[in-house]
Every structure is written in structure tokens, then in C-alpha cells.
XYZ file of C-alpha atoms in Angstrom:
225
model
C 163.945 20.561 -57.697
C 166.056 23.492 -56.424
C 168.071 21.710 -53.738
C 171.257 22.608 -51.877
C 172.762 21.892 -48.456
C 172.228 25.487 -47.317
C 169.356 26.817 -49.423
C 167.001 25.821 -52.208
C 166.760 29.353 -53.707
C 168.474 32.605 -52.660
C 167.165 36.029 -53.719
C 169.236 38.935 -55.013
C 169.553 40.459 -51.515
C 171.215 37.365 -50.071
C 174.907 37.249 -49.163
C 176.517 33.961 -48.101
C 180.046 34.348 -46.782
C 182.768 32.181 -45.204
C 180.982 28.829 -45.325
C 182.905 25.543 -45.108
C 181.312 22.231 -46.075
C 183.253 18.962 -45.718
C 182.312 15.304 -45.949
C 178.740 15.938 -47.115
C 176.640 14.863 -50.082
C 173.566 16.005 -51.974
C 171.982 13.126 -53.860
C 168.770 13.937 -55.689
C 168.182 11.243 -58.275
C 165.725 12.263 -60.973
C 165.613 15.915 -59.863
C 166.915 19.161 -61.348
C 168.755 22.351 -60.262
C 170.959 20.799 -57.579
C 174.014 22.431 -56.000
C 176.450 21.552 -53.249
C 175.465 24.724 -51.380
C 172.531 26.369 -53.232
C 170.065 25.056 -55.793
C 169.237 28.313 -57.606
C 171.185 31.484 -56.801
C 170.305 35.144 -57.419
C 172.597 36.578 -54.718
C 176.231 36.639 -53.607
C 178.386 33.758 -52.375
C 181.979 34.442 -51.378
C 185.049 33.187 -49.484
C 183.791 29.637 -49.002
C 185.184 26.095 -49.261
C 182.932 23.283 -50.469
C 183.945 19.602 -50.404
C 180.652 17.913 -51.212
C 179.518 15.066 -53.471
C 176.626 16.227 -55.673
C 174.457 14.106 -57.954
C 171.204 14.671 -59.797
C 169.554 14.948 -63.183
C 169.881 18.357 -64.917
C 171.522 21.684 -64.018
C 173.842 20.131 -61.456
C 176.778 22.061 -59.953
C 179.353 21.507 -57.245
C 178.363 24.846 -55.684
C 175.207 26.089 -57.469
C 172.779 24.280 -59.739
C 171.611 27.381 -61.641
C 173.125 30.853 -61.238
C 170.626 33.469 -62.423
C 172.375 36.654 -61.223
C 174.631 37.931 -58.435
C 178.239 36.914 -57.940
C 180.561 34.132 -56.837
C 183.922 35.200 -55.403
C 186.742 33.336 -53.696
C 185.130 29.884 -53.829
C 187.038 26.579 -53.660
C 185.150 23.426 -54.685
C 186.692 19.948 -54.483
C 183.799 17.456 -54.459
C 182.792 15.256 -57.380
C 179.673 16.070 -59.403
C 177.483 13.612 -61.326
C 174.630 14.231 -63.783
C 172.250 11.784 -65.470
C 170.667 14.297 -67.861
C 171.583 17.660 -69.429
C 173.871 20.363 -68.028
C 176.484 19.755 -65.358
C 179.472 21.777 -64.157
C 182.066 21.427 -61.446
C 181.102 24.834 -59.999
C 177.797 25.810 -61.656
C 175.495 23.684 -63.772
C 173.855 26.526 -65.720
C 174.932 30.192 -65.610
C 172.332 32.677 -66.855
C 173.914 35.895 -65.556
C 176.119 37.446 -62.875
C 179.861 37.372 -62.332
C 182.271 34.650 -61.242
C 185.747 35.658 -60.044
C 188.685 33.941 -58.297
C 186.983 30.550 -58.025
C 188.570 27.127 -58.439
C 187.356 23.552 -58.896
C 189.390 20.374 -58.430
C 186.619 17.765 -58.242
C 185.746 15.433 -61.101
C 182.599 15.731 -63.245
C 180.743 12.722 -64.633
C 177.983 13.010 -67.239
C 175.850 9.979 -68.116
C 173.196 10.753 -70.756
C 172.501 9.712 -74.339
C 170.732 12.740 -75.934
C 172.108 14.535 -78.979
C 172.603 17.825 -77.087
C 173.927 17.822 -73.550
C 176.374 20.076 -71.738
C 179.210 19.197 -69.378
C 182.265 21.012 -68.061
C 184.783 21.088 -65.265
C 183.579 24.576 -64.299
C 180.280 25.818 -65.892
C 178.159 23.406 -67.899
C 176.127 25.913 -69.924
C 176.597 29.713 -69.941
C 173.904 31.998 -71.364
C 174.913 35.193 -69.531
C 177.498 36.742 -67.207
C 181.290 36.909 -67.006
C 184.063 34.641 -65.700
C 187.540 35.857 -64.712
C 190.541 34.684 -62.686
C 189.150 31.166 -62.387
C 190.361 27.647 -63.073
C 189.387 23.985 -63.024
C 191.734 21.021 -62.634
C 189.301 18.129 -62.220
C 188.617 15.485 -64.842
C 185.492 15.432 -67.033
C 184.160 11.992 -67.961
C 181.419 11.523 -70.559
C 179.861 8.081 -70.074
C 177.395 7.833 -72.994
C 177.310 10.958 -75.141
C 177.979 14.686 -74.993
C 177.839 17.408 -77.606
C 179.185 20.460 -75.784
C 181.982 19.448 -73.465
C 184.654 21.827 -72.193
C 187.271 22.146 -69.526
C 185.966 25.557 -68.439
C 182.580 25.907 -70.231
C 180.559 23.260 -72.013
C 178.353 25.534 -74.128
C 178.826 29.330 -74.331
C 175.764 31.154 -75.693
C 176.160 34.843 -74.822
C 178.276 37.906 -75.545
C 180.925 38.065 -72.847
C 184.581 38.454 -71.941
C 186.559 35.589 -70.436
C 189.777 36.781 -68.817
C 192.605 34.988 -66.991
C 191.001 31.543 -66.801
C 192.442 28.082 -67.427
C 191.763 24.359 -67.371
C 194.252 21.617 -66.506
C 192.579 18.220 -66.358
C 191.612 15.267 -68.532
C 188.448 15.016 -70.654
C 187.394 11.520 -71.704
C 184.415 10.130 -73.577
C 183.186 7.680 -76.234
C 183.240 8.280 -79.992
C 179.635 9.550 -79.868
C 180.890 12.667 -78.062
C 181.544 15.806 -80.152
C 182.203 19.555 -79.866
C 184.874 19.163 -77.216
C 187.311 21.917 -76.266
C 190.010 22.185 -73.671
C 188.538 25.570 -72.725
C 185.066 25.740 -74.384
C 183.188 22.914 -76.060
C 180.685 24.808 -78.201
C 180.568 28.568 -78.807
C 177.117 29.149 -80.283
C 174.856 32.012 -81.363
C 175.130 35.500 -82.817
C 177.343 36.803 -80.024
C 180.620 38.650 -79.606
C 183.026 36.815 -77.331
C 186.435 38.078 -76.207
C 188.923 35.632 -74.681
C 191.951 37.159 -72.951
C 194.922 35.445 -71.290
C 193.228 32.060 -71.051
C 194.735 28.629 -71.646
C 194.137 24.917 -71.482
C 196.858 22.448 -70.587
C 194.473 19.539 -70.284
C 194.395 16.174 -72.054
C 191.538 15.312 -74.427
C 191.185 11.571 -75.062
C 188.116 11.517 -77.312
C 187.989 10.215 -80.877
C 185.061 12.255 -82.194
C 184.098 15.303 -84.276
C 185.218 18.862 -83.453
C 187.736 18.076 -80.738
C 190.213 20.930 -80.230
C 192.665 22.084 -77.616
C 190.931 25.422 -76.980
C 187.551 25.756 -78.766
C 185.764 22.634 -79.942
C 183.288 24.331 -82.302
C 182.466 27.951 -83.111
C 179.029 28.601 -84.671
C 177.845 32.033 -85.840
C 179.912 33.921 -83.297
C 182.409 36.761 -83.530
C 185.379 35.651 -81.448
C 188.496 37.616 -80.544
């Protein structure tokens, strides 16, 4: 667990800046919290370019497996990301706090799992804290077996937050057993207040399932503006 090309875990005093990774891969079959650069991040990563194939089980991200706090700024990720369990994102698998700004993802995300609840997205798989602004994803999201919170930008959003100036422009595909699919957010869940400003999705959703929408797949018990 906790694996990345540069670090397994970074603390909140860590700053990683101006890193370029090309032609590399992180393959950790059966393991969790895997990122192209850092497994679990508490610190700051900025002004970096990551072209890295990443594969693993749960909490898999093209840059960071799990982001607990800190910030990501000025990051470009282009490698493909593959998960065989819950929670995968093109940039971050699971985001629990911190801030993401001016980051982009163009790599494809593949999610191959059969459970009733699983999270997949072109950008952040599952978000339980933090903010995202001035970001976008253009890679495709492919659900192989089943997914229940699938989004272009965020798979499952479970926190009070503001999303500003973000967009998704890719293709989301999956079988009929996939539900709660949104071009921007798959599932917005919990007693939270969420504000979405100047965001859009111009992606293509080719899924014949429940709760498939161009922007928000499903909204549960949330106050959304």
C-alpha cells in the first residue's frame, strides 16, 4: 500500500515542484493507495508533468492515490489509470481535503469491479473534502463491469464545497449495470451544501442505465446551487 514513483507518503511540510515523469509505470496489483507520483499526499505538489501508467486495486490516481490535505497546482497528467476495486481517478483516487487548482488530465481511466458501490472519474474518483477550481479532464472513462458513482470530473462528491471553472470533455462508457453517471459529477451524496459555478461538461455518455445525466447523475440529500 501507499506507493508512488517518488514517494509513498508525504507529510504536510513537503513541497514537490517542477517534476517531469515520462515513459514510466506503477503497477501494484492487489494493492491500495497508488499514485503516479505519490501514494498518499499531505503536502504540496506543483508545476509538474506526469506521463505514467498507473494500475492497482483501490484509491488509484494518475498523480496521487489519496490526497488528505495540502494542494495540487499546475499539474498535467496524461497517463492511463486502471483500477480493479473501488475508487479511481485520472488525477486523484480519493480526495479527503486540500485544494486542487489549474490541473488537467488527458489520460484514460478504466475501472473493472463488480460491487454495488464503486467510484470512478476522469479527475477525482471520490471527494470527501477540499475544493477544485480551474481544472479539467479530457480522457475517457471506461467501466468494465459495474459502477455506481461515475463522473467526468468527480465520481462521488460527499462534502460541502465550491466547484468553480471546471469542465469535462471526454467519453464515459459502461454496461447497463452502471448507474449514477454524470458528465460532471456521478453522485452528489450527503447532507452538504455544494455550489457549482461556471462549470460544464461537453462529454459523451454512452451508458444505458439508471440516473445518467449530462451534468449531475444523482443528487441525494444535498443542497445544490
